[in-house]
Coordinates of C-alpha atoms and ligand atoms in Angstrom, one line a residue:
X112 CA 11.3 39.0 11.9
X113 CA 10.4 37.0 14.8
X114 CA 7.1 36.5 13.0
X115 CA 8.7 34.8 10.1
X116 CA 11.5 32.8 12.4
X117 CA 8.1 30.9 14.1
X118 CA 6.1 30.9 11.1
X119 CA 8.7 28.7 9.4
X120 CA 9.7 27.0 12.1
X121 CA 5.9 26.0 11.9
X122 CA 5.6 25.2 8.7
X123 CA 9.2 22.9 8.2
X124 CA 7.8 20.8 11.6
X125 CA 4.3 20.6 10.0
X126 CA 6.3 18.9 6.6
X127 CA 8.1 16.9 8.2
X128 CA 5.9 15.2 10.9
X129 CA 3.6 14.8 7.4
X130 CA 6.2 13.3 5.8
X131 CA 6.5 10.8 8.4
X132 CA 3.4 9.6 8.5
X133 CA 2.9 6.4 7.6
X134 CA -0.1 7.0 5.1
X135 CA 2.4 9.2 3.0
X136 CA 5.3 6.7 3.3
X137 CA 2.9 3.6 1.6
X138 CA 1.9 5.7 -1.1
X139 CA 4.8 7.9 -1.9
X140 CA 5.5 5.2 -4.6
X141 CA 8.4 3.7 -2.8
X142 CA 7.2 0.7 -2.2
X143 CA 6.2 -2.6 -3.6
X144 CA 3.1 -4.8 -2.2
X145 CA 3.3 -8.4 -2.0
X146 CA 0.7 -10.9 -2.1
X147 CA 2.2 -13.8 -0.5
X148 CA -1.2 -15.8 0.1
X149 CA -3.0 -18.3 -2.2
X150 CA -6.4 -18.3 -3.2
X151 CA -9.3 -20.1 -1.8
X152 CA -11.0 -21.9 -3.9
X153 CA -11.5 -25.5 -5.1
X154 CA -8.1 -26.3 -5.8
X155 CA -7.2 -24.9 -2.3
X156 CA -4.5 -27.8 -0.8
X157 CA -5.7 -28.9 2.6
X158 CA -3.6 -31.5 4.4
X159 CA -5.2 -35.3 3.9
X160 CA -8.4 -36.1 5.8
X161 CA -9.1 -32.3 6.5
X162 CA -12.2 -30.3 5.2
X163 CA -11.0 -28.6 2.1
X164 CA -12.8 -25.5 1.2
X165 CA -16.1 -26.3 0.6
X166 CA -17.6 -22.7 -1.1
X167 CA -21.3 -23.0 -1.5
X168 CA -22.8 -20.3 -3.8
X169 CA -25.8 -18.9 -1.7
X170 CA -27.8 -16.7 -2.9
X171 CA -27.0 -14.2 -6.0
X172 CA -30.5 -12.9 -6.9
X173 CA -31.1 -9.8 -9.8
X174 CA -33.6 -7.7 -8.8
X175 CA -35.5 -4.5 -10.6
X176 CA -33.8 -1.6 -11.6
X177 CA -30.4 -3.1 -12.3
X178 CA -30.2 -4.3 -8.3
X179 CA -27.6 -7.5 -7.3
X180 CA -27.7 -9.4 -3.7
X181 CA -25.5 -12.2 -3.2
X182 CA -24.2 -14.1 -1.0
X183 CA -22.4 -17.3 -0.1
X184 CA -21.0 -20.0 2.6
X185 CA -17.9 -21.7 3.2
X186 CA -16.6 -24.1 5.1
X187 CA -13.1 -25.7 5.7
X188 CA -10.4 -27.1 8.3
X189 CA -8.1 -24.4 10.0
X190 CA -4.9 -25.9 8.3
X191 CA -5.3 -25.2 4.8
X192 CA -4.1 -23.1 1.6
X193 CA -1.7 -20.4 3.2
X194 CA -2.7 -20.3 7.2
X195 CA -1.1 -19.5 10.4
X196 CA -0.5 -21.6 13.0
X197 CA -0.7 -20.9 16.4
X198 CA 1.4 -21.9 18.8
X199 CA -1.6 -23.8 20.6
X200 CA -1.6 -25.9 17.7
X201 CA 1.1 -28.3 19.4
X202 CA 1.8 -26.5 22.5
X203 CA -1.3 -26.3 25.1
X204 CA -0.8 -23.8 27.0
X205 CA 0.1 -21.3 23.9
X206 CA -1.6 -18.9 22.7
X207 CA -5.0 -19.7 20.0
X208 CA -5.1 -17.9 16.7
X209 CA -7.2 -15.0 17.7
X210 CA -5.1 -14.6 20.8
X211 CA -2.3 -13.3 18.7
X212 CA -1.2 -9.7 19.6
X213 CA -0.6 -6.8 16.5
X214 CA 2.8 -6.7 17.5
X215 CA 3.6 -10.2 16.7
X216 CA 2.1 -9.5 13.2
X217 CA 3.5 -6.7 11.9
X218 CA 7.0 -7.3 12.4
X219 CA 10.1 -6.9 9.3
X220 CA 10.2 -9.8 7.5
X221 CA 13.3 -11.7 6.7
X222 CA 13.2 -14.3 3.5
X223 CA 15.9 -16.9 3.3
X224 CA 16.1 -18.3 0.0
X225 CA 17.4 -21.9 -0.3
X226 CA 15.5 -22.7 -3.4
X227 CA 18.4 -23.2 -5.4
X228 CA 20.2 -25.5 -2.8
X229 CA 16.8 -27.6 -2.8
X230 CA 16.7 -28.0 -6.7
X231 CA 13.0 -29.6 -6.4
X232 CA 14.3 -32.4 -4.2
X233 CA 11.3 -33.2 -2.4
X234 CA 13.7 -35.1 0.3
X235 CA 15.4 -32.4 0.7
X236 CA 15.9 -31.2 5.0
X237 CA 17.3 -27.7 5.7
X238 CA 20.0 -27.8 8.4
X239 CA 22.3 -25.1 10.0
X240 CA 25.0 -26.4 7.0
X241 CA 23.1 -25.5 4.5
X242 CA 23.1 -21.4 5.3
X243 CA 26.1 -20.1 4.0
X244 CA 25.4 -16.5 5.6
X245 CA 24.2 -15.8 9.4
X246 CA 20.7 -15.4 9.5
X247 CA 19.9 -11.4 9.8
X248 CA 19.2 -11.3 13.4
X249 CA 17.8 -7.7 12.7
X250 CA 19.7 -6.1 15.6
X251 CA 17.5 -8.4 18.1
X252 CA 14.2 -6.8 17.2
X253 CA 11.2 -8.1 16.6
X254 CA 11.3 -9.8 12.8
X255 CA 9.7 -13.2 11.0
X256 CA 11.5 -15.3 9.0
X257 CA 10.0 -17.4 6.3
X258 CA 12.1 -19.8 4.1
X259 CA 11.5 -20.4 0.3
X260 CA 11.9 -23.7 -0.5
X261 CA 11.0 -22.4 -4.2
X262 CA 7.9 -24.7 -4.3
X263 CA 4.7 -22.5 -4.9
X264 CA 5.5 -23.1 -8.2
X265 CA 3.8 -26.9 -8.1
X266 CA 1.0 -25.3 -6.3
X267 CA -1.3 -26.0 -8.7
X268 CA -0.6 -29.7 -8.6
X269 CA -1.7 -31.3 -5.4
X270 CA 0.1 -34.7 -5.9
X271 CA 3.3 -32.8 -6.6
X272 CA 3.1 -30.2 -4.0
X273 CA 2.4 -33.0 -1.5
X274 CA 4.7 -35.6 -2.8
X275 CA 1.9 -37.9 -2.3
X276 CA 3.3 -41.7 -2.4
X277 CA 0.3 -43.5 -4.2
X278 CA 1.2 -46.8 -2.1
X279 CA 2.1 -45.7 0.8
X280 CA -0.4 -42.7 0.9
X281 CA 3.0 -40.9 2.8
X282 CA 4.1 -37.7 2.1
X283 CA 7.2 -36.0 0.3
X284 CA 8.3 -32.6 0.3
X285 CA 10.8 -30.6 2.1
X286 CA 11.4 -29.0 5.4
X287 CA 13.0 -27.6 8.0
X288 CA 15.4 -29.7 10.5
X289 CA 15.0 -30.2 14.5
X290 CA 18.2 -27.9 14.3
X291 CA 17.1 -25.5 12.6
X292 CA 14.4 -24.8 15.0
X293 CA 16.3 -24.9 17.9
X294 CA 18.8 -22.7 16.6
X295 CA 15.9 -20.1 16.2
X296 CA 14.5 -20.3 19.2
X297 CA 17.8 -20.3 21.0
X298 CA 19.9 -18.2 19.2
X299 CA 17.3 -15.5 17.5
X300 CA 15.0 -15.0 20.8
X301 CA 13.5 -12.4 18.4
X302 CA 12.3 -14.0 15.9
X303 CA 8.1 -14.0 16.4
X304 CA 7.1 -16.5 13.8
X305 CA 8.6 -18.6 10.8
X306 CA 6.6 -19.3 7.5
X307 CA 7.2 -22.0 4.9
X308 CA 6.5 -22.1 1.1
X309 CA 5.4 -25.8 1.6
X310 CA 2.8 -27.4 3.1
X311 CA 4.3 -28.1 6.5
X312 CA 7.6 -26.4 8.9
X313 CA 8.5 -30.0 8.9
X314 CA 9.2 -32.3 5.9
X315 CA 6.5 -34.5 4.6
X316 CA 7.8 -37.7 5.5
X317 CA 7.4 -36.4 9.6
X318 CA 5.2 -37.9 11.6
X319 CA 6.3 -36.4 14.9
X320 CA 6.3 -33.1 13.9
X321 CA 9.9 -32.0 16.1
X322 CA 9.7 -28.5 14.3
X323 CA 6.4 -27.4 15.3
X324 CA 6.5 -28.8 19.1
X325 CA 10.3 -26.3 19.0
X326 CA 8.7 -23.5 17.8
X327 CA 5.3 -23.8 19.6
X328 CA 6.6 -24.2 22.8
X329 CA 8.6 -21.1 22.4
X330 CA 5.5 -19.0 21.5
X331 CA 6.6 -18.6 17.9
X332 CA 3.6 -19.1 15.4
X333 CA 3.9 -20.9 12.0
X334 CA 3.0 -19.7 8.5
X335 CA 2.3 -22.6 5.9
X336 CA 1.7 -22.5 2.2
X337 CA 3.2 -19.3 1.5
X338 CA 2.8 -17.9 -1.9
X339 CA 6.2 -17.1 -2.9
X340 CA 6.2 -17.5 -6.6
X341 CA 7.8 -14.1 -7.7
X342 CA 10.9 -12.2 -6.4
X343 CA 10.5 -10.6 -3.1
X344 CA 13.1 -8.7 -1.4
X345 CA 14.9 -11.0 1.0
X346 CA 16.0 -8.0 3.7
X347 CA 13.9 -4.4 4.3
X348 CA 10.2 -5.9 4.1
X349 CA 7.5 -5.9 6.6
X350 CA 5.3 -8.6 7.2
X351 CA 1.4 -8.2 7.5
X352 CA 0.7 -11.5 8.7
X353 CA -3.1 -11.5 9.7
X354 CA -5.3 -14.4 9.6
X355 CA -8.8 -14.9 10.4
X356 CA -9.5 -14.5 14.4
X357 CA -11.1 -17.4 15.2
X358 CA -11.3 -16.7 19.3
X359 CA -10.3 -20.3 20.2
X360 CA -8.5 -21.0 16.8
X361 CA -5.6 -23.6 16.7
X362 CA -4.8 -22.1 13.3
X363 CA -6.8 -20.2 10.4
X364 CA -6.5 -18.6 6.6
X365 CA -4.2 -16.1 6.5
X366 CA -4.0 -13.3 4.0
X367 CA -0.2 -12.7 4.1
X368 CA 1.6 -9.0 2.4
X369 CA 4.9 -7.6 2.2
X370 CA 5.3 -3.9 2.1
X371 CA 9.1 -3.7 0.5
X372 CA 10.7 -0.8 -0.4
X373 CA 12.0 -0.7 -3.8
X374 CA 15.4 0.3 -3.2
X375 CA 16.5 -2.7 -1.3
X376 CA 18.6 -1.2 1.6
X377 CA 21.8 -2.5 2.5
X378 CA 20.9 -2.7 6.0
X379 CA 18.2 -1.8 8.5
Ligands
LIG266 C1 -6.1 -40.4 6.5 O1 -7.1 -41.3 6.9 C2 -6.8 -42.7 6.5 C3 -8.0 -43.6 6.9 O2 -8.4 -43.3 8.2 C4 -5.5 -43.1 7.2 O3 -5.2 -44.4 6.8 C5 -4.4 -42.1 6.8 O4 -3.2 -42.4 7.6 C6 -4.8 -40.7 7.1 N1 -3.7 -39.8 6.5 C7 -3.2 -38.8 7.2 C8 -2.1 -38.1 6.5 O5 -3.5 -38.5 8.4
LIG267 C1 -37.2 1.1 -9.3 O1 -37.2 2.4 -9.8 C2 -38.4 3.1 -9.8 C3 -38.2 4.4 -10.5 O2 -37.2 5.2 -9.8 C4 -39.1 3.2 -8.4 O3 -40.3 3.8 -8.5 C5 -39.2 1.8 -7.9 O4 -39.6 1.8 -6.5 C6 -37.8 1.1 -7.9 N1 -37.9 -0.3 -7.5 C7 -37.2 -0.8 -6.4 C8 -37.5 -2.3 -6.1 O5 -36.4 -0.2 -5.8
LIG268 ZN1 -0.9 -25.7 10.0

C-alpha cells in the first residue's frame, strides 16, 4: 500500500514537472510564432547615407557526386531593415548591442495598436492623448512595448515608407512624442525596450532625435522596422528580441519572434 502511495506520488510529480517544461509548453500546439523581422536583401530600407545591405554571392561551386559548397558576404550599416538599438547609440555611457543581457530580451511583449488612429498620416505624432486605455504595466515586471503604427504594409516601397520629400530630401513618417517617452521611462520603470513599425522611435521630420536621447539614457533599447504586417496578439506574447552581437555594436539586425498563446488571456 505504501508501495503504491510513493509510486504514484512519483509518477503525478514526474508529469507534472514534464508538463512544465518549457520544451513541452512550445510544442504542445498552444501557441502561435511570430516573425516580426524583415528580410535582408536588396530592397532592405537603410536610413539615407548608410550602407544598405550589400550581399555578395561568393562562392557556390557543384562538385562530383551530387556535392554543393557555397558561400557568401555581406556587408551593411548597423541601422537597417528591422535592428535594435542600443542604448549607446545616443547615450555614451549605455550599454553596446552585444552588451545586452538575456533578461532584457526575453521579456512579455506588449503591442499597442494605434494604426487606426494614424490612418496612413505620415505626420502623424503619438502623444499620451491619443491612448484611450492605460498602457498594461504588466504588474511592474519586466515587458517591451512596441507600437504599430500599421506601416509595414508600405514596406516594400522605400519612398513611401520613408516619406521621402524629393526637394527637400526630408523625411515623413510617424512617431512617437517627447511625452510619450518620458511617460515610459517615468511611469513604467519596467518597461526594458520599445520597438516601432517605422523606420525611426521618432517621426521622420526629427532632427534631434528627443525619443531616443529619453529612452537611451534610461537604459531602454530601441527596436526599428518591425514587421508587423499580420495580427498579433496585443497582451500574453513574449518577445525574443535577439540581434546580432556585435561586441562594440551601437545597434545591429535583429531577428525579432513572438511566442503567443492562441487563447489570448484576459490577463497575465
Ligand atoms: C545625406 O548626405 C547628403 C550629402 O552629404 C546630405 O545633404 C543629407 O542631409 C544627408 N541626409 C541625411 C538624412 O543624413
Ligand atoms: C565520388 O564517389 C565515388 C564512389 O563512391 C568515390 O570513389 C569518389 O571518391 C567520390 N568523389 C569525391 C570527390 O568524394
Ligand atoms: Zn536604429
Amino acid at each position: 500500500m505504501l508501495f503504491h502511495v510513493v509510486l504514484f506520488g512519483l509518477f503525478s510529480t514526474y508529469v507534472h514537472a514534464d508538463d512544465c517544461k518549457l520544451n513541452n509548453v512550445l510544442f504542445n500546439g498552444n501557441y502561435d510564432f511570430f516573425d516580426l523581422a524583415h528580410e535582408f536583401d536588396k530592397h532592405t530600407i537603410y536610413w539615407p547615407n548608410v550602407t544598405a545591405f550589400d550581399f555578395t554571392k561568393k562562392i557556390g561551386i557543384s562538385g562530383e557526386n551530387n556535392t554543393w559548397y557555397a558561400a557568401n558576404e555581406f556587408e551593411a550599416g548597423e541601422h537597417g531593415g528591422t535592428h535594435m538599438d542600443a542604448p549607446y547609440h545616443f547615450y555614451k555611457p549605455g550599454k553596446f548591442v552585444g552588451e545586452l543581457p538575456l533578461e532584457s530580451l526575453i521579456v512579455p511583449l506588449i503591442i499597442v495598436d494605434i494604426s487606426s488612429r494614424v490612418n496612413g498620416d505620415p505626420n502623424f505624432v503619438l502623444y499620451k492623448q491619443h491612448l484611450d486605455y492605460m498602457l498594461n504595466n504588466n504588474d511592474g515586471k519586466p515587458c517591451m512595448i512596441i507600437f504599430k503604427f500599421g506601416w509595414s504594409q508600405f514596406y516594400t516601397d522605400r519612398k513611401k515608407y520613408l516619406g521621402v520629400n524629393e526637394r527637400d530630401g526630408t523625411l515623413n513618417f510617424p512617431g512617437l512624442s517627447q511625452e510619450i517617452a518620458e511617460w515610459i521611462t517615468t511611469s513604467y520603470k519596467n518597461v526594458v525596450g520599445v520597438g516601432v513599425d517605422v523606420a525611426s522611435l521618432d517621426p521622420g521630420s526629427s532632427t534631434v532625435f528627443p525619443v531616443h536621447q529619453q529612452l537611451m539614457a534610461a537604459g531602454l533599447f530601441g527596436m526599428e522596422n518591425v514587421k508587423l504586417d499580420t495580427h498579433v496578439p496585443e497582451y500574453g506574447c513574449t518577445g525574443i528580441a535577439l540581434p546580432m552581437k556585435i561586441a562594440k555594436g551601437t545597434g545591429g539586425p535583429l531577428r525579432l519572434v513572438a511566442i503567443c498563446p492562441k487563447q489570448t488571456p484576459t490577463k497575465f
